[in-house]
mmCIF file of C-alpha atoms in Angstrom:
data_model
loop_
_atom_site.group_PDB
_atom_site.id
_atom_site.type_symbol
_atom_site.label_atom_id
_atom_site.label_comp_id
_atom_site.label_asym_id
_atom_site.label_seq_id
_atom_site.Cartn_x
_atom_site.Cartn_y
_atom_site.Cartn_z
ATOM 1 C CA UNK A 25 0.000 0.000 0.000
ATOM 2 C CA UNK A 26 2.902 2.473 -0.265
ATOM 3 C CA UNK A 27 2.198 3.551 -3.435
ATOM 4 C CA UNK A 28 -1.548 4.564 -1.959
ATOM 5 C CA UNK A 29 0.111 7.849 -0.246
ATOM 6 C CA UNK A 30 0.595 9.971 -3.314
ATOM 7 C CA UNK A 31 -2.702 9.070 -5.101
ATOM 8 C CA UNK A 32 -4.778 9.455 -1.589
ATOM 9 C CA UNK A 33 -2.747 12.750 -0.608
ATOM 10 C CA UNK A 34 -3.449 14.152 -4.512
ATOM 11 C CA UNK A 35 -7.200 12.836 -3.917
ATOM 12 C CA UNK A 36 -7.749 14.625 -0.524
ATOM 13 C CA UNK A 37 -6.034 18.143 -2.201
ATOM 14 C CA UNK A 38 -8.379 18.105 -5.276
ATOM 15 C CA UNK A 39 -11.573 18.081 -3.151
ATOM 16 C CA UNK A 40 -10.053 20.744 -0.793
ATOM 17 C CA UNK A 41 -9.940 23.087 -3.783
ATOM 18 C CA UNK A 42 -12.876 21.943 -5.302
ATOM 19 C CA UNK A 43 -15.095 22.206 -2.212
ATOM 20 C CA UNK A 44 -13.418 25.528 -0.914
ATOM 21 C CA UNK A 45 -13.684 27.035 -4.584
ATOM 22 C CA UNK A 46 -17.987 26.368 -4.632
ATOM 23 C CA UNK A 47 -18.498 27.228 -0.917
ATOM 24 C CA UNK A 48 -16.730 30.824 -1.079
ATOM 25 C CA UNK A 49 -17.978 30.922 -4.453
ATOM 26 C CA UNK A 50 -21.520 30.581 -3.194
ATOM 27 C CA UNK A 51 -22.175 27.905 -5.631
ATOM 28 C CA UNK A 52 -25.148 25.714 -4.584
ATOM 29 C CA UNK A 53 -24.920 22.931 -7.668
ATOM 30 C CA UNK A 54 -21.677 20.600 -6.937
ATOM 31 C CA UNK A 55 -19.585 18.735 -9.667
ATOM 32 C CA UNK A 56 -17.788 16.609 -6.767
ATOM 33 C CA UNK A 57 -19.778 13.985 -4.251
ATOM 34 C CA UNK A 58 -19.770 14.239 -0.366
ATOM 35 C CA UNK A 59 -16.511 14.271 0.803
ATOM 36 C CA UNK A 60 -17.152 11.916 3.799
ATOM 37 C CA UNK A 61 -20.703 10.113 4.029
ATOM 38 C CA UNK A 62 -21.847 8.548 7.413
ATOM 39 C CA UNK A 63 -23.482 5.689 7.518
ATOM 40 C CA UNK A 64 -25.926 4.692 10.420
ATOM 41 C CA UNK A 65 -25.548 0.830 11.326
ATOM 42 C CA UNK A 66 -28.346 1.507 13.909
ATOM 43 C CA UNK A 67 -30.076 4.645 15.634
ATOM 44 C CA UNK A 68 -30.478 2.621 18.841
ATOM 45 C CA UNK A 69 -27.912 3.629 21.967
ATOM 46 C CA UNK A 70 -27.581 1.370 25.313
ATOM 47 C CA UNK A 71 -26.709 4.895 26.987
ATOM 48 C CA UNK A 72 -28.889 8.520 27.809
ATOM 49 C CA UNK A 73 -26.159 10.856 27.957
ATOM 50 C CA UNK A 74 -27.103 14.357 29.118
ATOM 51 C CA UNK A 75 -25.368 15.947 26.036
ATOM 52 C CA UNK A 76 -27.097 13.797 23.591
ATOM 53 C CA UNK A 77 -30.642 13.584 21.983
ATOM 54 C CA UNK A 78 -31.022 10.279 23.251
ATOM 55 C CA UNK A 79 -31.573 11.430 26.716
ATOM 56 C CA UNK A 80 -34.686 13.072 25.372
ATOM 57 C CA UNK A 81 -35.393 10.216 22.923
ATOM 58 C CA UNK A 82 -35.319 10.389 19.032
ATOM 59 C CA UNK A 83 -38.398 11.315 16.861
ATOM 60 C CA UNK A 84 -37.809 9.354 14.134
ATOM 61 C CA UNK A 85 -38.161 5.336 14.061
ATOM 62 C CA UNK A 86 -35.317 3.295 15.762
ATOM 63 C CA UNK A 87 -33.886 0.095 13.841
ATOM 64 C CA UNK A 88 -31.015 -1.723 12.752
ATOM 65 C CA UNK A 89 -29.522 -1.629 8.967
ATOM 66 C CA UNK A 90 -30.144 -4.659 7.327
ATOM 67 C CA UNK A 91 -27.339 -6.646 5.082
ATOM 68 C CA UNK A 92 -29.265 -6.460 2.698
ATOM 69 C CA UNK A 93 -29.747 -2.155 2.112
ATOM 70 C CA UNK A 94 -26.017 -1.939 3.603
ATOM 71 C CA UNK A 95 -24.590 -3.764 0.325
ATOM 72 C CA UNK A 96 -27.044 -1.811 -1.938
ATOM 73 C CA UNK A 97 -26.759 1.783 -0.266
ATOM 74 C CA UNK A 98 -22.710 1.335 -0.636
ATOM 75 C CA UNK A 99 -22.754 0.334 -3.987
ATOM 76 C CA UNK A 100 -24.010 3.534 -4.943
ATOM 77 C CA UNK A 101 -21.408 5.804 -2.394
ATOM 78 C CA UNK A 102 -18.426 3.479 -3.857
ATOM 79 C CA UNK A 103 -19.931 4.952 -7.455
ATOM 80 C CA UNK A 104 -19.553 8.631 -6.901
ATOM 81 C CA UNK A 105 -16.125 8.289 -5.715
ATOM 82 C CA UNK A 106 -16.939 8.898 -1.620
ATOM 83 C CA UNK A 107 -13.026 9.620 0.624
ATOM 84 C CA UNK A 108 -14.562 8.936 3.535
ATOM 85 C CA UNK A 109 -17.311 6.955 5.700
ATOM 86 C CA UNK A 110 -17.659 6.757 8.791
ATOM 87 C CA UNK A 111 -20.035 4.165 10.012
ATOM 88 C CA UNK A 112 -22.264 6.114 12.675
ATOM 89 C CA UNK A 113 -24.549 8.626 13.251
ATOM 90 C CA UNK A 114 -27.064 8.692 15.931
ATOM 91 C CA UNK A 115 -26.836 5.183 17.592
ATOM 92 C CA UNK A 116 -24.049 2.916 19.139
ATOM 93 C CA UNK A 117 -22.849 1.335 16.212
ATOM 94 C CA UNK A 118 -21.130 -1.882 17.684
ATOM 95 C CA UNK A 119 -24.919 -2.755 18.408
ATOM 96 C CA UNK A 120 -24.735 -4.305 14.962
ATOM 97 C CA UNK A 121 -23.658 -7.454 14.763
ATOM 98 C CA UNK A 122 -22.645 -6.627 11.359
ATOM 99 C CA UNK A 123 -20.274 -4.111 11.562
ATOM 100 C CA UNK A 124 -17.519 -6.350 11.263
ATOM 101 C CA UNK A 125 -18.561 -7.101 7.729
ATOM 102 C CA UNK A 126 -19.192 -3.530 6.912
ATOM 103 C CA UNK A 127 -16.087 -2.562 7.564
ATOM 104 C CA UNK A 128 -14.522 -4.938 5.953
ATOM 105 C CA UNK A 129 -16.744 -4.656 2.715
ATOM 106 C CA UNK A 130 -15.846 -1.185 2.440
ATOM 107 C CA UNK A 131 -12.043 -1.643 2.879
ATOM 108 C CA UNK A 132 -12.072 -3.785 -0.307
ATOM 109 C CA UNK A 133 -12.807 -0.471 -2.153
ATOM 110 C CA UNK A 134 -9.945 1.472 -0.500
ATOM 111 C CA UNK A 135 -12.320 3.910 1.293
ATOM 112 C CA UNK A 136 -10.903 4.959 4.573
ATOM 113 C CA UNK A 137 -13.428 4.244 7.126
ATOM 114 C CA UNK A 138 -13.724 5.552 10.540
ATOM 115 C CA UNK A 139 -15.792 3.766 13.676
ATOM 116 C CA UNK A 140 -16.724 6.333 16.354
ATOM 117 C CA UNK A 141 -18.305 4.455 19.753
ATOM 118 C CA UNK A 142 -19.168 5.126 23.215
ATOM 119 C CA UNK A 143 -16.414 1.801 24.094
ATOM 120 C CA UNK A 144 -19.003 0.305 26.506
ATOM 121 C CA UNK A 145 -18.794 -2.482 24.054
ATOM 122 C CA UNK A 146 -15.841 -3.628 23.709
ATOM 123 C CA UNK A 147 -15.427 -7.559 24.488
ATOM 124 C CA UNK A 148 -11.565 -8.838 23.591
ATOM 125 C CA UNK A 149 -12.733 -10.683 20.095
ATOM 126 C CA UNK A 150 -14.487 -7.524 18.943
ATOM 127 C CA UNK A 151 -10.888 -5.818 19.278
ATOM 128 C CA UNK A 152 -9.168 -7.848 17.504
ATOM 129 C CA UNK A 153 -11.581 -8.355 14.490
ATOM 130 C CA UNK A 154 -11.776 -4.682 14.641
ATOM 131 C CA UNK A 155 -8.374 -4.568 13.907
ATOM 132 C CA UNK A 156 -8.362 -7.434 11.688
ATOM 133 C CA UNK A 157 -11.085 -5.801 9.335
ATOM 134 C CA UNK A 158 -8.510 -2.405 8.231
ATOM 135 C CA UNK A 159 -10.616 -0.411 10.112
ATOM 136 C CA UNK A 160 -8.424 2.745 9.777
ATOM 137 C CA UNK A 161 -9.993 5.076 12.400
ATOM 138 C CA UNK A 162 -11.943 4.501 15.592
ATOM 139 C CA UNK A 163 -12.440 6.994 18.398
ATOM 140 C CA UNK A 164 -13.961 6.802 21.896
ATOM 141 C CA UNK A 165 -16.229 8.854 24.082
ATOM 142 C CA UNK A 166 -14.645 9.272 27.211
ATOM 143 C CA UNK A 167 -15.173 12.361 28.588
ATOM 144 C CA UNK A 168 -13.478 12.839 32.107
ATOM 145 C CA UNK A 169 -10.557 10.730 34.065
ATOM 146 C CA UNK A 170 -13.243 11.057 37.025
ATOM 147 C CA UNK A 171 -15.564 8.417 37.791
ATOM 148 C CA UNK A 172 -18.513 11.228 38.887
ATOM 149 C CA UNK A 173 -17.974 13.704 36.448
ATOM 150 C CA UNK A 174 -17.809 10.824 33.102
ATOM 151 C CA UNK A 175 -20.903 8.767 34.753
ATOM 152 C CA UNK A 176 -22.708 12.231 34.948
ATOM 153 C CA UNK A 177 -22.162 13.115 31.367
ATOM 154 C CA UNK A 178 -22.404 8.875 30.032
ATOM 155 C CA UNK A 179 -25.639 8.595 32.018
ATOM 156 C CA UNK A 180 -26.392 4.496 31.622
ATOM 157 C CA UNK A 181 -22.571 3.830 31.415
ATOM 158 C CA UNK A 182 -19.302 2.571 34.511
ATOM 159 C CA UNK A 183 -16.340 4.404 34.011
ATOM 160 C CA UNK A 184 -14.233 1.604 35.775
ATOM 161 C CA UNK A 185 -15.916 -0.981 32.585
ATOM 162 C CA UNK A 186 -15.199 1.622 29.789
ATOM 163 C CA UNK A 187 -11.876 2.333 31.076
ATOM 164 C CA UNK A 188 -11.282 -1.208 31.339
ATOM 165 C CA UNK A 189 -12.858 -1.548 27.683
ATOM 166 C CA UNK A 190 -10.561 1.176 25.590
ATOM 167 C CA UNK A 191 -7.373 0.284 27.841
ATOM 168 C CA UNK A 192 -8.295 -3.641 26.406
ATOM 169 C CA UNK A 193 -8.421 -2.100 22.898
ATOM 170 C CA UNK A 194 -5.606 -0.404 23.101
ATOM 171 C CA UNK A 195 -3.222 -3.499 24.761
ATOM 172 C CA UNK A 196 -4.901 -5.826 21.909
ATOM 173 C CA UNK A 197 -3.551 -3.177 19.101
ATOM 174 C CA UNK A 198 -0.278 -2.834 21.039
ATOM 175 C CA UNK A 199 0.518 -6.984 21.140
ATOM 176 C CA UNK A 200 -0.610 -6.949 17.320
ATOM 177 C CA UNK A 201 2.017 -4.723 16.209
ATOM 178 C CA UNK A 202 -0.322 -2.406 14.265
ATOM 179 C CA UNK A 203 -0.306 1.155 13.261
ATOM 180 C CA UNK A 204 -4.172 0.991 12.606
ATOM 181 C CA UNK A 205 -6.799 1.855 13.492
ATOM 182 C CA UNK A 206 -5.766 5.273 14.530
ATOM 183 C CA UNK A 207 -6.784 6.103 17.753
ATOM 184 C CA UNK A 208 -8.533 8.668 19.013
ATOM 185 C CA UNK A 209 -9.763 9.293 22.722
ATOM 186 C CA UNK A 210 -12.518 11.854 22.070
ATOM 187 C CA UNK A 211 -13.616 14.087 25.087
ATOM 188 C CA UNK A 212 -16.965 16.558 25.488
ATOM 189 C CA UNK A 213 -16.055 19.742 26.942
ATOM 190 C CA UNK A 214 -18.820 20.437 29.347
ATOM 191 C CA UNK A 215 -19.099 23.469 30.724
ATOM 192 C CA UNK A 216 -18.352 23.783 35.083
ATOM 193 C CA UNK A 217 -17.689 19.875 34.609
ATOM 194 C CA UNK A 218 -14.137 19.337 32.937
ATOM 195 C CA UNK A 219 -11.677 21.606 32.097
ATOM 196 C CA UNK A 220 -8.592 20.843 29.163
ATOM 197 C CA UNK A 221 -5.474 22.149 30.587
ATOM 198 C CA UNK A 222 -5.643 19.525 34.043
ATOM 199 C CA UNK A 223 -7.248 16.463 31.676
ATOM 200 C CA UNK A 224 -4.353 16.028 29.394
ATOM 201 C CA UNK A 225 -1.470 15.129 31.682
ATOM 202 C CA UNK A 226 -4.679 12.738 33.548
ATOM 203 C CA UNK A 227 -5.262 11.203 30.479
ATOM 204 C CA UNK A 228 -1.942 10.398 29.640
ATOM 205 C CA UNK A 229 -1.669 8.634 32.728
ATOM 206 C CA UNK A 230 -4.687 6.467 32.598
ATOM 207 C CA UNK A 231 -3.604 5.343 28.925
ATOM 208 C CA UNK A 232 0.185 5.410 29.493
ATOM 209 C CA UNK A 233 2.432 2.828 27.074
ATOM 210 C CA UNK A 234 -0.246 2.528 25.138
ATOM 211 C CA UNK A 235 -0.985 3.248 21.577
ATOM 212 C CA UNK A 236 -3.189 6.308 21.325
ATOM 213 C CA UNK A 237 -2.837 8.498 18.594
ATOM 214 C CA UNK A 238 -4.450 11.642 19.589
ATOM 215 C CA UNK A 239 -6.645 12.869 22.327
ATOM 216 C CA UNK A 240 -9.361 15.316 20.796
ATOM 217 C CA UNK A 241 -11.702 17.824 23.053
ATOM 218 C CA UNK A 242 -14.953 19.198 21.231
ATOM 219 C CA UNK A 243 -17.004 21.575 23.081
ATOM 220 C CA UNK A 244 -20.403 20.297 23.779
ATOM 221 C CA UNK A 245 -23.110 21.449 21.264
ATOM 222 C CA UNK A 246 -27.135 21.100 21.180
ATOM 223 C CA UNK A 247 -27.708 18.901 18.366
ATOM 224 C CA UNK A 248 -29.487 21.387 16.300
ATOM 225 C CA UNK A 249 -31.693 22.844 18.552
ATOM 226 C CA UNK A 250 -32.663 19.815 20.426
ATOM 227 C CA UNK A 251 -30.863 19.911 23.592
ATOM 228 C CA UNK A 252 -31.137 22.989 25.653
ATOM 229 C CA UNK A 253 -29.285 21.975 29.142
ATOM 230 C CA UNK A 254 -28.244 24.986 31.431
ATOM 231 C CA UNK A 255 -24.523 23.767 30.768
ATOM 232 C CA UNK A 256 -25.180 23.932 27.063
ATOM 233 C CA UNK A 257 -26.875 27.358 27.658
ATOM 234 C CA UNK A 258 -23.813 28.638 29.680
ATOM 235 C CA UNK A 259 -21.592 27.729 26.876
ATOM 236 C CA UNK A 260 -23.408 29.515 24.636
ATOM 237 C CA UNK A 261 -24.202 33.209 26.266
ATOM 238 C CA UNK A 262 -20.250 33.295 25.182
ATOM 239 C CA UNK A 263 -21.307 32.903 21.293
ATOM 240 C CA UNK A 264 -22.806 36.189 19.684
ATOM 241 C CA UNK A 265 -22.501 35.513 15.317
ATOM 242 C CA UNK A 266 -24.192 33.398 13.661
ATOM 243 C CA UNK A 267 -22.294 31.905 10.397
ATOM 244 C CA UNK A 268 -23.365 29.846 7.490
ATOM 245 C CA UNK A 269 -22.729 26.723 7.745
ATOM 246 C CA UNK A 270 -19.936 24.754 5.476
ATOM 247 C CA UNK A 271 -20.873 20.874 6.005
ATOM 248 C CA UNK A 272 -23.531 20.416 3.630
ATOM 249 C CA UNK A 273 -20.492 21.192 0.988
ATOM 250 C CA UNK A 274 -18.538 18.700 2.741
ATOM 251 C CA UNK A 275 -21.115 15.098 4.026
ATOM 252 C CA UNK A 276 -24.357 13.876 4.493
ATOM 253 C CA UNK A 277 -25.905 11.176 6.492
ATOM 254 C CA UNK A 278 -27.275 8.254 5.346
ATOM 255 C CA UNK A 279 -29.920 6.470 8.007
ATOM 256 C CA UNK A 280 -30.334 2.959 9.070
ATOM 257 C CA UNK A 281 -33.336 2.377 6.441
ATOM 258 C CA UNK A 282 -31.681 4.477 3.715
ATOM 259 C CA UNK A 283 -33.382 8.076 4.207
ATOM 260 C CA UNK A 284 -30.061 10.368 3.775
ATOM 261 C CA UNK A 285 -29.763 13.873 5.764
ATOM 262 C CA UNK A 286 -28.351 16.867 5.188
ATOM 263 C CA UNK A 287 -26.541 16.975 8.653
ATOM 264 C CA UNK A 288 -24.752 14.493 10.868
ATOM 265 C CA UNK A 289 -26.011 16.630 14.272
ATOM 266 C CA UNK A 290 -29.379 16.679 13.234
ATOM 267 C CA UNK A 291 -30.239 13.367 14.532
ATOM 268 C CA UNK A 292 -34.377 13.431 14.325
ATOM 269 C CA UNK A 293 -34.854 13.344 10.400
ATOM 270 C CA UNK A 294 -36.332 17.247 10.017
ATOM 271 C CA UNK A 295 -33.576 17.765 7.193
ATOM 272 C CA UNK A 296 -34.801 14.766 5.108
ATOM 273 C CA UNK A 297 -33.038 15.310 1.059
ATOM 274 C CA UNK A 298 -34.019 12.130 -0.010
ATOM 275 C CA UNK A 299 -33.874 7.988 -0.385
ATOM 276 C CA UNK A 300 -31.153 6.147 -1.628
ATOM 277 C CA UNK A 301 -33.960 3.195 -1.879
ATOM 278 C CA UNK A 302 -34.946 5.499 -5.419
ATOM 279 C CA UNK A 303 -32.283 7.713 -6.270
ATOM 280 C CA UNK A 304 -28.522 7.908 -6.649
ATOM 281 C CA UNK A 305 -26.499 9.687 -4.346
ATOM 282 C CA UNK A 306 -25.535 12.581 -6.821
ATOM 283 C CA UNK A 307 -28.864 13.109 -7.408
ATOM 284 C CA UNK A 308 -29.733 13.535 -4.076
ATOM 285 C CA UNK A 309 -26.589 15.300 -3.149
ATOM 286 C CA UNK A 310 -27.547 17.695 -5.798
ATOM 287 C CA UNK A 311 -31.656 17.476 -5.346
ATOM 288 C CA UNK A 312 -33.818 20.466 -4.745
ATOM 289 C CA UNK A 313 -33.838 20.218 -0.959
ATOM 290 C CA UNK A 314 -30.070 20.524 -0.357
ATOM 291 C CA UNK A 315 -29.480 22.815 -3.323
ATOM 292 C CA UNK A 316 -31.957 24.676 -1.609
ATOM 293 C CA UNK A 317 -30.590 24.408 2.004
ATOM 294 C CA UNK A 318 -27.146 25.605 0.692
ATOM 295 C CA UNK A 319 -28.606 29.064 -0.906
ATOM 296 C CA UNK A 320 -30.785 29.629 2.403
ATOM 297 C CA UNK A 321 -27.376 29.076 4.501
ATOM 298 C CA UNK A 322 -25.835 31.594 2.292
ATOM 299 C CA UNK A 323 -28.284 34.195 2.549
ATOM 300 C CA UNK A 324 -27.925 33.607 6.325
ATOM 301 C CA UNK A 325 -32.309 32.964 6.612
ATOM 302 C CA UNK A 326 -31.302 30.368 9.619
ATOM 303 C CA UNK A 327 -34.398 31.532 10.563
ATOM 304 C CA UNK A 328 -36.035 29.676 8.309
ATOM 305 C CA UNK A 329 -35.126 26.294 8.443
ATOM 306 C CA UNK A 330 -36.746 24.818 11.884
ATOM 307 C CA UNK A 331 -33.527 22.244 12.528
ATOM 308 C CA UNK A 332 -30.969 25.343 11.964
ATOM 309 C CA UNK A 333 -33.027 27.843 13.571
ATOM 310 C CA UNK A 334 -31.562 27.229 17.092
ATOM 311 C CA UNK A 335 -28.363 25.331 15.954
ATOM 312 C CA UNK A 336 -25.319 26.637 18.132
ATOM 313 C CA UNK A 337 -23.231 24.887 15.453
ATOM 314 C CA UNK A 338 -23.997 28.185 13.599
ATOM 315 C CA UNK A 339 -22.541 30.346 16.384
ATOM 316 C CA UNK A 340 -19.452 28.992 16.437
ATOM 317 C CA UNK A 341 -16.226 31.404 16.032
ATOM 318 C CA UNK A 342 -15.824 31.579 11.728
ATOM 319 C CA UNK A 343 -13.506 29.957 10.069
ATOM 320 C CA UNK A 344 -12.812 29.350 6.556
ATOM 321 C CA UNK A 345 -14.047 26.610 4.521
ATOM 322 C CA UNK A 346 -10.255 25.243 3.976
ATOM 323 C CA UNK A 347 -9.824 25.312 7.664
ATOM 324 C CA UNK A 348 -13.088 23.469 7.837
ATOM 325 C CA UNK A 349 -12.197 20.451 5.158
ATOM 326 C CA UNK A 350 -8.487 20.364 6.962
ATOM 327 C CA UNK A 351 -10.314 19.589 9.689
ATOM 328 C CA UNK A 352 -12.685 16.732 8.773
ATOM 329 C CA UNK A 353 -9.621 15.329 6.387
ATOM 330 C CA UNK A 354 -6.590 15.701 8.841
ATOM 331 C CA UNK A 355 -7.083 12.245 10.740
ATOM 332 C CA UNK A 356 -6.625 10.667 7.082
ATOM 333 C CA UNK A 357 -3.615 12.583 6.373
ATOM 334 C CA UNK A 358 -1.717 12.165 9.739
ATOM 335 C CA UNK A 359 -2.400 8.531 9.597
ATOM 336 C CA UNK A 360 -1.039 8.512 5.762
ATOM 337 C CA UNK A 361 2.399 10.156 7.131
ATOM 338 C CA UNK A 362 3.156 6.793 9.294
ATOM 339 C CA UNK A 363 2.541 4.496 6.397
#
């Protein structure tokens, strides 16, 4: 796989320009696909947490992904020449017993594929077949090196068991000898609960010797409007401009029964753009509803669009669209420079 470097690198520097070029060009018709789909192998969770729709409960149906409209909905992302999936979206996705397959099945295109999971699932055969399958990126939730404030946040979940899960994971990948997946420990910065500058030097300590690739903190967000906690509330009285916003130029979501979304944080199905059951992914990609989304983001009428309306995604400090695609692309690109 040496020779993939060049032709991925070359690949992941063409879309940059392409999707930076129609996004500050205000262009709402794109020649290129998504640059990164996600893929929902179910919208069920075993957890509530308090930063998470499913604490409320989702408004759309729950299920699992069948084998069946897995195979057919990938056929048509391998066909418009998709960089990225990442198999997840509103549920836990090691819930399916066929993610091992999934993975696996979209490996053999030489897509890089990315697992995100709460790691309260995490018996010592799933790690290794994890591994096994060329899974090239998985993170974890784990939000705190306390036990009070992470079983506040993960309400359902045992810090010592999740601990005990990713540390597992991580000794598994160590004895194997193997630079992949690359590993990320992902942690929710809640406001009054954790702070960043005392969590690193913990975190290094709970996971140290073994092979973690990065430790990334995202500030906690309201899913679109849905979740309105005082902490999330707090977080936001700091926040005062409201931008467009650059991911529907960049993914979409696909759900477990093949409805596709415009937005990976709007987890309840209000920005429906189609069915990959009837229609091809360009064509959806391209449809009337997100064409439409894109010039109402543009003409900043957040107003107008029920899901964006309260989105504190939106208020987040600007950046540019570059910095944006860097962003959802850099994981690839790091993990490229140690093959």
């Amino acid at each position: 796989m040496k020779n993939a470097n060049p032709a991925w690198r070359l690949k992941v520097k063409r879309i940059s320009l392409l999707s930076s070029y129609y996004y500050n060009k205000g262009i709402i018709e794109l020649p290129y696909p998504p640059v990164e789909v996600f893929i929902e192998p179910t919208s069920h969770c075993n957890l509530k947490c308090m930063i998470c729709p499913h604490a409320i409960g989702l408004e759309r149906p729950k299920g699992f992904m069948s084998e069946e409209l897995f195979d057919k909905i990938f056929a048509k992302v391998v066909k418009v020449g998709v960089l990225k999936v990442t198999l997840h979206f509103a549920g836990e996705p090691l819930l399916n017993k066929d993610i091992f397959r999934m993975i696996r099945k979209v490996k053999a295109h030489n897509i890089y594929v990315r697992l995100h999971t709460n790691g309260t699932i995490m018996p010592t055969d799933y790690a290794r077949e994890l591994i096994e399958s060329g899974l090239d990126e998985i993170s974890f939730s784990f939000d705190d090196f306390r036990k009070e404030v992470y079983e506040k946040i993960r309400q359902g979940a045992s810090y010592e068991k999740t601990l005990a899960n990713i540390r597992s994971f991580l000794e598994v990948k160590k004895g194997m000898h193997s630079a992949k997946p690359f590993t990320i420990i992902q942690r929710i910065r809640v406001a009054d609960l954790n702070s960043e500058e005392e969590d690193v030097a913990q975190y290094n300590s709970l996971f140290a010797g073994l092979p973690i690739d990065k430790l990334h903190t995202i500030f906690t967000h309201n899913w679109a409007g849905v979740c309105k906690g005082a902490l999330i509330k707090e977080h936001n009285a700091r926040l005062n401009e409201k931008v467009p916003c650059n991911a529907i130029w960049l993914r979409c979501a696909i759900g477990w029964d093949g409805k596709v979304y415009a937005c990976c944080n709007e987890m309840n199905g209000k920005l429906l753009i189609g069915e990959l059951n009837s229609s091809s992914l360009m064509e959806i990609w391209n449809g009337p509803q997100m064409q439409n989304l894109r010039k109402t983001m543009l003409e900043r009428r957040f107003d107008e669009v029920a899901a964006c309306r309260d989105c504190d995604v939106l208020l987040r400090a600007k950046e540019s669209h570059s910095t944006a695609i860097e962003k959802a692309l850099s994981n690839i690109l790091v993990f490229l420079s140690k093959r």
